[in-house]
PDB file of C-alpha atoms and ligand atoms in Angstrom:
ATOM      1  CA  MET A   1      -1.997   2.374  -6.330  1.00 81.00           C
ATOM      2  CA  PRO A   2       0.247  -0.022  -4.452  1.00 95.00           C
ATOM      3  CA  GLU A   3      -0.880  -1.088  -0.982  1.00 97.00           C
ATOM      4  CA  LEU A   4       0.372  -3.870   1.271  1.00 98.00           C
ATOM      5  CA  PRO A   5      -0.364  -6.797  -1.118  1.00 98.00           C
ATOM      6  CA  GLU A   6       1.278  -5.087  -4.091  1.00 98.00           C
ATOM      7  CA  VAL A   7       4.326  -4.022  -2.090  1.00 98.00           C
ATOM      8  CA  GLU A   8       4.663  -7.426  -0.411  1.00 98.00           C
ATOM      9  CA  ALA A   9       4.524  -9.241  -3.766  1.00 98.00           C
ATOM     10  CA  LEU A  10       7.211  -6.871  -5.035  1.00 98.00           C
ATOM     11  CA  ARG A  11       9.295  -7.386  -1.897  1.00 98.00           C
ATOM     12  CA  ARG A  12       9.225 -11.150  -2.359  1.00 98.00           C
ATOM     13  CA  SER A  13      10.376 -10.797  -5.957  1.00 98.00           C
ATOM     14  CA  LEU A  14      13.251  -8.471  -5.006  1.00 98.00           C
ATOM     15  CA  ASP A  15      14.408 -10.068  -1.758  1.00 98.00           C
ATOM     16  CA  GLY A  16      16.871 -12.525  -3.286  1.00 98.00           C
ATOM     17  CA  PRO A  17      18.043 -10.654  -6.397  1.00 97.00           C
ATOM     18  CA  VAL A  18      18.978  -7.343  -4.704  1.00 98.00           C
ATOM     19  CA  SER A  19      21.510  -9.069  -2.472  1.00 98.00           C
ATOM     20  CA  LEU A  20      23.315 -10.969  -5.230  1.00 97.00           C
ATOM     21  CA  ALA A  21      25.956  -8.322  -5.919  1.00 98.00           C
ATOM     22  CA  PRO A  22      27.329  -5.197  -4.208  1.00 98.00           C
ATOM     23  CA  ILE A  23      26.161  -1.762  -5.294  1.00 98.00           C
ATOM     24  CA  GLU A  24      28.484  -0.190  -7.831  1.00 98.00           C
ATOM     25  CA  ARG A  25      26.687   3.102  -8.331  1.00 98.00           C
ATOM     26  CA  ALA A  26      23.910   4.743  -6.311  1.00 98.00           C
ATOM     27  CA  GLY A  27      21.958   7.287  -8.352  1.00 95.00           C
ATOM     28  CA  PRO A  28      21.033   9.243 -10.289  1.00 95.00           C
ATOM     29  CA  ALA A  29      18.074  10.375  -8.213  1.00 96.00           C
ATOM     30  CA  HIS A  30      15.478  12.987  -9.097  1.00 95.00           C
ATOM     31  CA  LEU A  31      15.743  15.981  -6.787  1.00 94.00           C
ATOM     32  CA  ALA A  32      12.133  15.599  -5.649  1.00 95.00           C
ATOM     33  CA  THR A  33      12.410  11.829  -5.179  1.00 97.00           C
ATOM     34  CA  LEU A  34      15.430  11.665  -2.887  1.00 98.00           C
ATOM     35  CA  LYS A  35      14.193  12.948   0.464  1.00 97.00           C
ATOM     36  CA  THR A  36      17.474  12.874   2.386  1.00 97.00           C
ATOM     37  CA  VAL A  37      20.919  14.431   1.891  1.00 96.00           C
ATOM     38  CA  GLU A  38      22.844  12.858   4.744  1.00 96.00           C
ATOM     39  CA  PRO A  39      24.238  10.216   4.520  1.00 97.00           C
ATOM     40  CA  PRO A  40      24.963  10.867   0.818  1.00 97.00           C
ATOM     41  CA  LEU A  41      23.793   8.295  -1.713  1.00 97.00           C
ATOM     42  CA  ARG A  42      27.354   7.373  -2.643  1.00 97.00           C
ATOM     43  CA  ALA A  43      27.749   5.956   0.876  1.00 98.00           C
ATOM     44  CA  LEU A  44      25.906   2.940  -0.548  1.00 98.00           C
ATOM     45  CA  GLU A  45      28.564   2.255  -3.147  1.00 98.00           C
ATOM     46  CA  GLY A  46      30.623  -0.842  -2.436  1.00 98.00           C
ATOM     47  CA  ARG A  47      28.081  -2.161   0.060  1.00 98.00           C
ATOM     48  CA  ARG A  48      25.723  -5.066  -0.390  1.00 98.00           C
ATOM     49  CA  LEU A  49      22.008  -5.103   0.438  1.00 98.00           C
ATOM     50  CA  ALA A  50      20.691  -7.727   2.836  1.00 98.00           C
ATOM     51  CA  GLY A  51      17.494  -8.418   0.882  1.00 98.00           C
ATOM     52  CA  ALA A  52      14.208  -6.554   0.967  1.00 98.00           C
ATOM     53  CA  ARG A  53      11.923  -5.998   3.930  1.00 98.00           C
ATOM     54  CA  ARG A  54       8.607  -4.182   4.209  1.00 98.00           C
ATOM     55  CA  ARG A  55       6.836  -1.996   6.731  1.00 97.00           C
ATOM     56  CA  GLY A  56       3.253  -1.272   5.669  1.00 96.00           C
ATOM     57  CA  LYS A  57       3.533   0.157   2.154  1.00 96.00           C
ATOM     58  CA  ARG A  58       7.245   0.984   2.448  1.00 97.00           C
ATOM     59  CA  LEU A  59      10.098  -1.136   1.132  1.00 98.00           C
ATOM     60  CA  LEU A  60      13.222  -1.296   3.275  1.00 98.00           C
ATOM     61  CA  PHE A  61      16.642  -2.329   2.018  1.00 98.00           C
ATOM     62  CA  ALA A  62      19.230  -2.569   4.774  1.00 98.00           C
ATOM     63  CA  THR A  63      22.908  -2.909   3.908  1.00 98.00           C
ATOM     64  CA  ASP A  64      24.377  -6.213   5.094  1.00 98.00           C
ATOM     65  CA  ASP A  65      26.778  -4.384   7.438  1.00 98.00           C
ATOM     66  CA  GLY A  66      23.735  -2.955   9.247  1.00 97.00           C
ATOM     67  CA  GLU A  67      24.898   0.643   8.830  1.00 98.00           C
ATOM     68  CA  LEU A  68      22.468   2.031   6.268  1.00 98.00           C
ATOM     69  CA  MET A  69      18.827   1.643   5.319  1.00 98.00           C
ATOM     70  CA  LEU A  70      17.375   2.568   1.948  1.00 98.00           C
ATOM     71  CA  MET A  71      13.620   3.184   2.210  1.00 98.00           C
ATOM     72  CA  VAL A  72      11.307   3.430  -0.803  1.00 98.00           C
ATOM     73  CA  HIS A  73       7.684   4.590  -0.798  1.00 98.00           C
ATOM     74  CA  LEU A  74       5.983   4.248  -4.184  1.00 97.00           C
ATOM     75  CA  MET A  75       3.010   6.479  -3.236  1.00 95.00           C
ATOM     76  CA  SER A  76       0.346   6.205  -5.942  1.00 90.00           C
ATOM     77  CA  ALA A  77       2.290   5.955  -9.185  1.00 93.00           C
ATOM     78  CA  GLY A  78       5.873   4.890  -8.476  1.00 96.00           C
ATOM     79  CA  ARG A  79       7.125   1.671 -10.008  1.00 96.00           C
ATOM     80  CA  LEU A  80      10.195  -0.242  -8.874  1.00 97.00           C
ATOM     81  CA  ARG A  81      11.783  -2.876 -11.081  1.00 96.00           C
ATOM     82  CA  LEU A  82      14.962  -4.890 -11.228  1.00 97.00           C
ATOM     83  CA  LEU A  83      16.444  -4.797 -14.713  1.00 97.00           C
ATOM     84  CA  ALA A  84      18.930  -7.405 -15.870  1.00 96.00           C
ATOM     85  CA  ALA A  85      22.340  -6.249 -17.107  1.00 95.00           C
ATOM     86  CA  ARG A  86      22.231  -4.621 -20.546  1.00 94.00           C
ATOM     87  CA  LYS A  87      18.426  -4.476 -20.491  1.00 94.00           C
ATOM     88  CA  ARG A  88      17.234  -1.082 -21.711  1.00 93.00           C
ATOM     89  CA  GLY A  89      15.809   1.090 -18.979  1.00 90.00           C
ATOM     90  CA  PRO A  90      14.071   4.448 -18.800  1.00 92.00           C
ATOM     91  CA  ALA A  91      16.038   7.509 -19.969  1.00 88.00           C
ATOM     92  CA  ALA A  92      15.346   9.435 -16.781  1.00 89.00           C
ATOM     93  CA  PRO A  93      14.677   7.162 -13.812  1.00 95.00           C
ATOM     94  CA  ALA A  94      13.441   8.819 -10.621  1.00 97.00           C
ATOM     95  CA  PHE A  95      16.058   6.749  -8.822  1.00 98.00           C
ATOM     96  CA  GLN A  96      18.485   4.015  -9.754  1.00 98.00           C
ATOM     97  CA  LEU A  97      20.947   1.626  -8.135  1.00 98.00           C
ATOM     98  CA  THR A  98      23.418  -0.207 -10.349  1.00 98.00           C
ATOM     99  CA  PHE A  99      24.874  -3.439  -9.025  1.00 98.00           C
ATOM    100  CA  VAL A 100      28.270  -4.900  -9.860  1.00 98.00           C
ATOM    101  CA  GLY A 101      27.623  -6.975 -12.981  1.00 98.00           C
ATOM    102  CA  GLY A 102      25.171  -4.458 -14.429  1.00 97.00           C
ATOM    103  CA  ALA A 103      21.740  -5.289 -12.954  1.00 98.00           C
ATOM    104  CA  ARG A 104      19.807  -2.180 -11.929  1.00 98.00           C
ATOM    105  CA  LEU A 105      17.083  -1.416  -9.431  1.00 98.00           C
ATOM    106  CA  VAL A 106      15.066   1.289 -11.153  1.00 98.00           C
ATOM    107  CA  LEU A 107      12.317   3.531  -9.783  1.00 98.00           C
ATOM    108  CA  THR A 108      10.135   5.333 -12.305  1.00 97.00           C
ATOM    109  CA  GLU A 109       7.155   7.600 -11.855  1.00 96.00           C
ATOM    110  CA  PRO A 110       5.180   8.875 -14.838  1.00 92.00           C
ATOM    111  CA  GLY A 111       3.999  12.475 -14.945  1.00 87.00           C
ATOM    112  CA  LYS A 112       5.466  15.697 -13.680  1.00 85.00           C
ATOM    113  CA  ARG A 113       4.451  15.376 -10.050  1.00 87.00           C
ATOM    114  CA  LYS A 114       7.068  13.347  -8.222  1.00 89.00           C
ATOM    115  CA  ARG A 115       5.469  11.936  -5.115  1.00 95.00           C
ATOM    116  CA  ALA A 116       7.284   8.624  -4.698  1.00 97.00           C
ATOM    117  CA  GLY A 117      10.179   8.894  -2.283  1.00 97.00           C
ATOM    118  CA  VAL A 118      13.579   7.406  -1.527  1.00 98.00           C
ATOM    119  CA  TRP A 119      15.313   7.912   1.816  1.00 98.00           C
ATOM    120  CA  LEU A 120      18.816   6.862   2.791  1.00 98.00           C
ATOM    121  CA  LEU A 121      18.898   6.576   6.564  1.00 98.00           C
ATOM    122  CA  THR A 122      20.933   5.324   9.464  1.00 98.00           C
ATOM    123  CA  PRO A 123      19.135   2.560  11.399  1.00 96.00           C
ATOM    124  CA  ALA A 124      18.280   5.036  14.181  1.00 97.00           C
ATOM    125  CA  ALA A 125      16.867   7.563  11.725  1.00 98.00           C
ATOM    126  CA  ALA A 126      14.900   4.808   9.986  1.00 97.00           C
ATOM    127  CA  GLU A 127      13.358   3.785  13.279  1.00 97.00           C
ATOM    128  CA  GLN A 128      12.304   7.382  13.872  1.00 97.00           C
ATOM    129  CA  GLU A 129      10.924   7.705  10.362  1.00 96.00           C
ATOM    130  CA  LEU A 130       8.728   4.626  10.903  1.00 97.00           C
ATOM    131  CA  ALA A 131       7.758   5.290  14.508  1.00 97.00           C
ATOM    132  CA  HIS A 132       4.383   6.860  13.707  1.00 97.00           C
ATOM    133  CA  LEU A 133       3.156   3.738  11.915  1.00 98.00           C
ATOM    134  CA  GLY A 134       0.787   1.320  13.568  1.00 97.00           C
ATOM    135  CA  PRO A 135       1.324  -2.452  13.492  1.00 97.00           C
ATOM    136  CA  ASP A 136       1.479  -4.150  10.108  1.00 97.00           C
ATOM    137  CA  ALA A 137      -2.000  -5.112   8.872  1.00 98.00           C
ATOM    138  CA  LEU A 138      -0.722  -8.544   7.843  1.00 97.00           C
ATOM    139  CA  GLY A 139      -0.478 -10.981  10.739  1.00 97.00           C
ATOM    140  CA  LEU A 140      -2.421  -8.782  13.158  1.00 96.00           C
ATOM    141  CA  SER A 141      -3.838 -10.895  16.001  1.00 96.00           C
ATOM    142  CA  ALA A 142      -7.530 -10.865  16.930  1.00 95.00           C
ATOM    143  CA  ALA A 143      -6.641  -9.422  20.324  1.00 96.00           C
ATOM    144  CA  ALA A 144      -4.582  -6.639  18.749  1.00 97.00           C
ATOM    145  CA  LEU A 145      -7.412  -5.744  16.365  1.00 97.00           C
ATOM    146  CA  ALA A 146      -9.939  -5.672  19.207  1.00 97.00           C
ATOM    147  CA  HIS A 147      -7.605  -3.394  21.120  1.00 96.00           C
ATOM    148  CA  LEU A 148      -7.249  -1.018  18.147  1.00 96.00           C
ATOM    149  CA  CYS A 149     -11.038  -0.817  17.694  1.00 96.00           C
ATOM    150  CA  ARG A 150     -11.786  -0.152  21.347  1.00 94.00           C
ATOM    151  CA  GLY A 151     -13.026   3.396  21.852  1.00 88.00           C
ATOM    152  CA  GLU A 152     -12.409   4.167  18.171  1.00 92.00           C
ATOM    153  CA  ARG A 153     -15.229   6.480  17.089  1.00 91.00           C
ATOM    154  CA  ARG A 154     -14.303   6.495  13.433  1.00 93.00           C
ATOM    155  CA  ARG A 155     -16.011   4.755  10.563  1.00 95.00           C
ATOM    156  CA  LEU A 156     -14.408   1.510   9.454  1.00 97.00           C
ATOM    157  CA  HIS A 157     -13.249   2.627   6.016  1.00 97.00           C
ATOM    158  CA  GLY A 158     -11.294   5.584   7.361  1.00 96.00           C
ATOM    159  CA  PHE A 159     -10.112   3.646  10.388  1.00 97.00           C
ATOM    160  CA  LEU A 160      -8.588   0.855   8.280  1.00 98.00           C
ATOM    161  CA  ARG A 161      -6.798   3.375   6.047  1.00 96.00           C
ATOM    162  CA  ASP A 162      -5.177   5.298   8.903  1.00 96.00           C
ATOM    163  CA  GLN A 163      -1.525   4.224   8.794  1.00 97.00           C
ATOM    164  CA  ARG A 164      -1.024   5.331  12.400  1.00 96.00           C
ATOM    165  CA  VAL A 165      -3.611   2.765  13.518  1.00 95.00           C
ATOM    166  CA  LEU A 166      -2.465  -0.140  11.387  1.00 96.00           C
ATOM    167  CA  THR A 167      -0.264   0.083   8.345  1.00 97.00           C
ATOM    168  CA  GLY A 168      -0.586  -1.289   4.826  1.00 98.00           C
ATOM    169  CA  ILE A 169      -4.248  -0.831   3.885  1.00 98.00           C
ATOM    170  CA  GLY A 170      -5.404   1.912   1.499  1.00 96.00           C
ATOM    171  CA  ARG A 171      -8.581   2.744  -0.385  1.00 95.00           C
ATOM    172  CA  ALA A 172      -8.770  -0.318  -2.586  1.00 97.00           C
ATOM    173  CA  TRP A 173      -8.078  -3.001   0.008  1.00 98.00           C
ATOM    174  CA  ALA A 174     -10.330  -1.301   2.581  1.00 98.00           C
ATOM    175  CA  ASN A 175     -13.161  -1.808   0.073  1.00 98.00           C
ATOM    176  CA  GLU A 176     -12.195  -5.439  -0.540  1.00 98.00           C
ATOM    177  CA  ILE A 177     -11.756  -6.278   3.149  1.00 98.00           C
ATOM    178  CA  LEU A 178     -15.031  -4.708   4.318  1.00 98.00           C
ATOM    179  CA  HIS A 179     -16.958  -6.510   1.592  1.00 98.00           C
ATOM    180  CA  THR A 180     -15.479  -9.875   2.585  1.00 98.00           C
ATOM    181  CA  ALA A 181     -16.209  -9.102   6.245  1.00 98.00           C
ATOM    182  CA  LYS A 182     -19.807  -8.146   5.326  1.00 98.00           C
ATOM    183  CA  LEU A 183     -19.434  -4.906   7.250  1.00 98.00           C
ATOM    184  CA  SER A 184     -20.647  -1.434   6.359  1.00 97.00           C
ATOM    185  CA  PRO A 185     -17.780   0.937   5.494  1.00 96.00           C
ATOM    186  CA  PHE A 186     -19.596   3.485   7.668  1.00 94.00           C
ATOM    187  CA  ALA A 187     -20.040   1.353  10.798  1.00 95.00           C
ATOM    188  CA  LEU A 188     -18.150   2.692  13.807  1.00 96.00           C
ATOM    189  CA  ALA A 189     -15.101   0.640  14.725  1.00 96.00           C
ATOM    190  CA  SER A 190     -15.967   0.843  18.429  1.00 95.00           C
ATOM    191  CA  GLU A 191     -19.419  -0.631  17.877  1.00 95.00           C
ATOM    192  CA  LEU A 192     -18.356  -3.978  16.396  1.00 96.00           C
ATOM    193  CA  ASP A 193     -19.374  -6.942  18.533  1.00 96.00           C
ATOM    194  CA  ALA A 194     -17.062  -9.907  19.051  1.00 96.00           C
ATOM    195  CA  GLU A 195     -18.508 -11.776  16.096  1.00 97.00           C
ATOM    196  CA  ALA A 196     -18.094  -8.813  13.716  1.00 97.00           C
ATOM    197  CA  LEU A 197     -14.571  -8.201  15.004  1.00 97.00           C
ATOM    198  CA  GLY A 198     -13.760 -11.824  14.234  1.00 97.00           C
ATOM    199  CA  ARG A 199     -15.068 -11.433  10.681  1.00 98.00           C
ATOM    200  CA  LEU A 200     -13.051  -8.244  10.207  1.00 98.00           C
ATOM    201  CA  GLY A 201      -9.839  -9.862  11.454  1.00 98.00           C
ATOM    202  CA  GLU A 202     -10.290 -12.876   9.190  1.00 98.00           C
ATOM    203  CA  ALA A 203     -11.118 -10.673   6.192  1.00 98.00           C
ATOM    204  CA  ILE A 204      -8.037  -8.488   6.691  1.00 98.00           C
ATOM    205  CA  GLU A 205      -5.820 -11.569   6.667  1.00 98.00           C
ATOM    206  CA  SER A 206      -7.550 -13.480   3.870  1.00 98.00           C
ATOM    207  CA  GLU A 207      -7.904 -10.485   1.537  1.00 98.00           C
ATOM    208  CA  LEU A 208      -4.312  -9.337   1.988  1.00 98.00           C
ATOM    209  CA  GLU A 209      -3.106 -12.910   1.374  1.00 98.00           C
ATOM    210  CA  ARG A 210      -5.330 -13.166  -1.704  1.00 98.00           C
ATOM    211  CA  GLY A 211      -3.895  -9.901  -2.994  1.00 98.00           C
ATOM    212  CA  ILE A 212      -0.300 -10.985  -2.413  1.00 98.00           C
ATOM    213  CA  ALA A 213      -0.887 -14.283  -4.230  1.00 98.00           C
ATOM    214  CA  LEU A 214      -2.603 -12.687  -7.238  1.00 98.00           C
ATOM    215  CA  ARG A 215      -0.121  -9.820  -7.525  1.00 98.00           C
ATOM    216  CA  GLY A 216       2.645 -12.421  -7.288  1.00 97.00           C
ATOM    217  CA  GLN A 217       1.146 -13.971 -10.423  1.00 98.00           C
ATOM    218  CA  GLY A 218       1.271 -10.561 -12.096  1.00 96.00           C
ATOM    219  CA  LEU A 219      -2.498  -9.999 -12.270  1.00 97.00           C
ATOM    220  CA  SER A 220      -3.834  -6.491 -12.885  1.00 96.00           C
ATOM    221  CA  ASP A 221      -6.364  -4.410 -10.902  1.00 96.00           C
ATOM    222  CA  GLU A 222      -9.200  -5.666 -13.079  1.00 96.00           C
ATOM    223  CA  ASP A 223      -8.537  -9.275 -12.112  1.00 97.00           C
ATOM    224  CA  VAL A 224      -7.515  -8.675  -8.507  1.00 98.00           C
ATOM    225  CA  TYR A 225     -10.250  -6.376  -7.213  1.00 98.00           C
ATOM    226  CA  ARG A 226     -13.758  -7.760  -6.798  1.00 98.00           C
ATOM    227  CA  VAL A 227     -15.462  -4.662  -5.372  1.00 98.00           C
ATOM    228  CA  HIS A 228     -13.079  -1.718  -5.706  1.00 98.00           C
ATOM    229  CA  GLY A 229     -13.802   0.243  -8.884  1.00 96.00           C
ATOM    230  CA  LYS A 230     -16.694  -2.078  -9.819  1.00 97.00           C
ATOM    231  CA  LEU A 231     -19.590   0.406  -9.719  1.00 96.00           C
ATOM    232  CA  GLY A 232     -22.757  -1.158 -11.128  1.00 97.00           C
ATOM    233  CA  ARG A 233     -21.173  -4.554 -11.652  1.00 98.00           C
ATOM    234  CA  PRO A 234     -22.875  -7.486  -9.902  1.00 98.00           C
ATOM    235  CA  CYS A 235     -21.570  -8.369  -6.437  1.00 98.00           C
ATOM    236  CA  TYR A 236     -19.708 -11.669  -6.796  1.00 97.00           C
ATOM    237  CA  VAL A 237     -21.530 -13.027  -3.745  1.00 98.00           C
ATOM    238  CA  CYS A 238     -25.163 -11.974  -4.264  1.00 98.00           C
ATOM    239  CA  GLY A 239     -25.440 -10.297  -7.681  1.00 98.00           C
ATOM    240  CA  THR A 240     -26.610  -6.902  -6.359  1.00 97.00           C
ATOM    241  CA  PRO A 241     -25.009  -4.023  -8.292  1.00 97.00           C
ATOM    242  CA  ILE A 242     -22.006  -2.584  -6.445  1.00 97.00           C
ATOM    243  CA  ALA A 243     -22.703   0.954  -5.191  1.00 96.00           C
ATOM    244  CA  ARG A 244     -20.379   3.759  -4.217  1.00 95.00           C
ATOM    245  CA  VAL A 245     -20.031   6.847  -2.086  1.00 94.00           C
ATOM    246  CA  ALA A 246     -17.570   9.319  -3.584  1.00 90.00           C
ATOM    247  CA  PHE A 247     -15.556  11.708  -1.467  1.00 86.00           C
ATOM    248  CA  GLU A 248     -13.027  14.323  -2.591  1.00 81.00           C
ATOM    249  CA  GLU A 249     -10.011  12.077  -2.133  1.00 81.00           C
ATOM    250  CA  HIS A 250     -11.359   8.573  -2.419  1.00 85.00           C
ATOM    251  CA  THR A 251     -14.387   6.483  -3.290  1.00 92.00           C
ATOM    252  CA  VAL A 252     -15.996   3.844  -1.143  1.00 96.00           C
ATOM    253  CA  PHE A 253     -17.386   0.863  -3.064  1.00 97.00           C
ATOM    254  CA  TYR A 254     -19.742  -1.583  -1.319  1.00 97.00           C
ATOM    255  CA  CYS A 255     -22.545  -4.067  -1.861  1.00 98.00           C
ATOM    256  CA  PRO A 256     -25.835  -2.722  -0.429  1.00 96.00           C
ATOM    257  CA  HIS A 257     -27.147  -6.255   0.097  1.00 97.00           C
ATOM    258  CA  CYS A 258     -24.053  -7.826   1.713  1.00 98.00           C
ATOM    259  CA  GLN A 259     -22.843  -4.847   3.715  1.00 97.00           C
ATOM    260  CA  THR A 260     -25.471  -2.241   4.566  1.00 94.00           C
ATOM    261  CA  GLY A 261     -28.654  -4.249   5.110  1.00 92.00           C
ATOM    262  CA  GLY A 262     -30.079  -3.268   1.736  1.00 90.00           C
ATOM    263  CA  ARG A 263     -29.568   0.461   2.303  1.00 88.00           C
ATOM    264  CA  LYS A 264     -27.982   2.554  -0.398  1.00 87.00           C
ATOM    265  CA  LEU A 265     -25.994   5.393   1.043  1.00 82.00           C
ATOM    266  CA  ALA A 266     -26.127   8.873  -0.470  1.00 78.00           C
ATOM    267  CA  ASP A 267     -23.405   9.492  -2.994  1.00 70.00           C
ATOM    268  CA  ARG A 268     -22.110  12.777  -1.678  1.00 62.00           C
ATOM    269  CA  ARG A 269     -20.545  13.965  -4.891  1.00 55.00           C
ATOM    270  CA  LEU A 270     -23.785  13.338  -6.737  1.00 53.00           C
ATOM    271  CA  SER A 271     -25.860  14.967  -3.980  1.00 52.00           C
ATOM    272  CA  ARG A 272     -23.687  18.052  -4.168  1.00 54.00           C
ATOM    273  CA  LEU A 273     -24.194  18.310  -7.922  1.00 50.00           C
ATOM    274  CA  LEU A 274     -27.955  18.072  -7.508  1.00 47.00           C
ATOM    275  CA  ARG A 275     -28.152  20.681  -4.770  1.00 43.00           C
TER     276      ARG A 275
HETATM  277 ZN1   ZN B 301     -23.494  -8.701  -2.303  1.00 89.88          ZN
END
């Protein structure tokens, strides 16, 4: 489930290598993966990429002539790798770029449902495609965060995950950030005082940086997450078992001692079963 730290670690690993040689062949691409038809993929052939950039959870590869932008969104299960020349790759990649010399940038996605996406865009179209996104969660200033929270009647967990508010944070890192900030996932964003806002801002930055560093070392979910997915395991700060509230689409994990003043919140999925 790649979020900002995972995508940023990947971006850093691809930034240099993707610009080493021009693109020889663009494609094949799975019909469901390639989201655009114009410009055609082959318009990339013969051009060179100017490294890798990132906007929230999306990877952006601009051509060095500034005319085209390849955008990749891994969604929940996509995986993007650079394979050295002659290294065996998957039989049916969801998308592939082959560089002069034989290295390949390969996108795979297990399972039948293809949700990861690749877009080939002009710079103007790319700008439009990204216009709905809020500011990047990494490097957000305290003043900008305070501004985003003002008048925001939503609960913090949902607020942090809304890509139109700020972009890059999903379910897992919302859990990690709120635990570090010692804030309830269900507190209203608008009701944070200056001190709590300060803690939230620092936690966003420190947790995303921690994630980038650990993912850069190749660590897995088990070793990266401290709260997310750790139901019943002792909180690494106070030892209280981590609790959860499960919703249809996601699960909130939190420490009742560190975050909700000792209160355990009703697990809605469980409550529904008992009704
Ligand atoms: Zn705790």
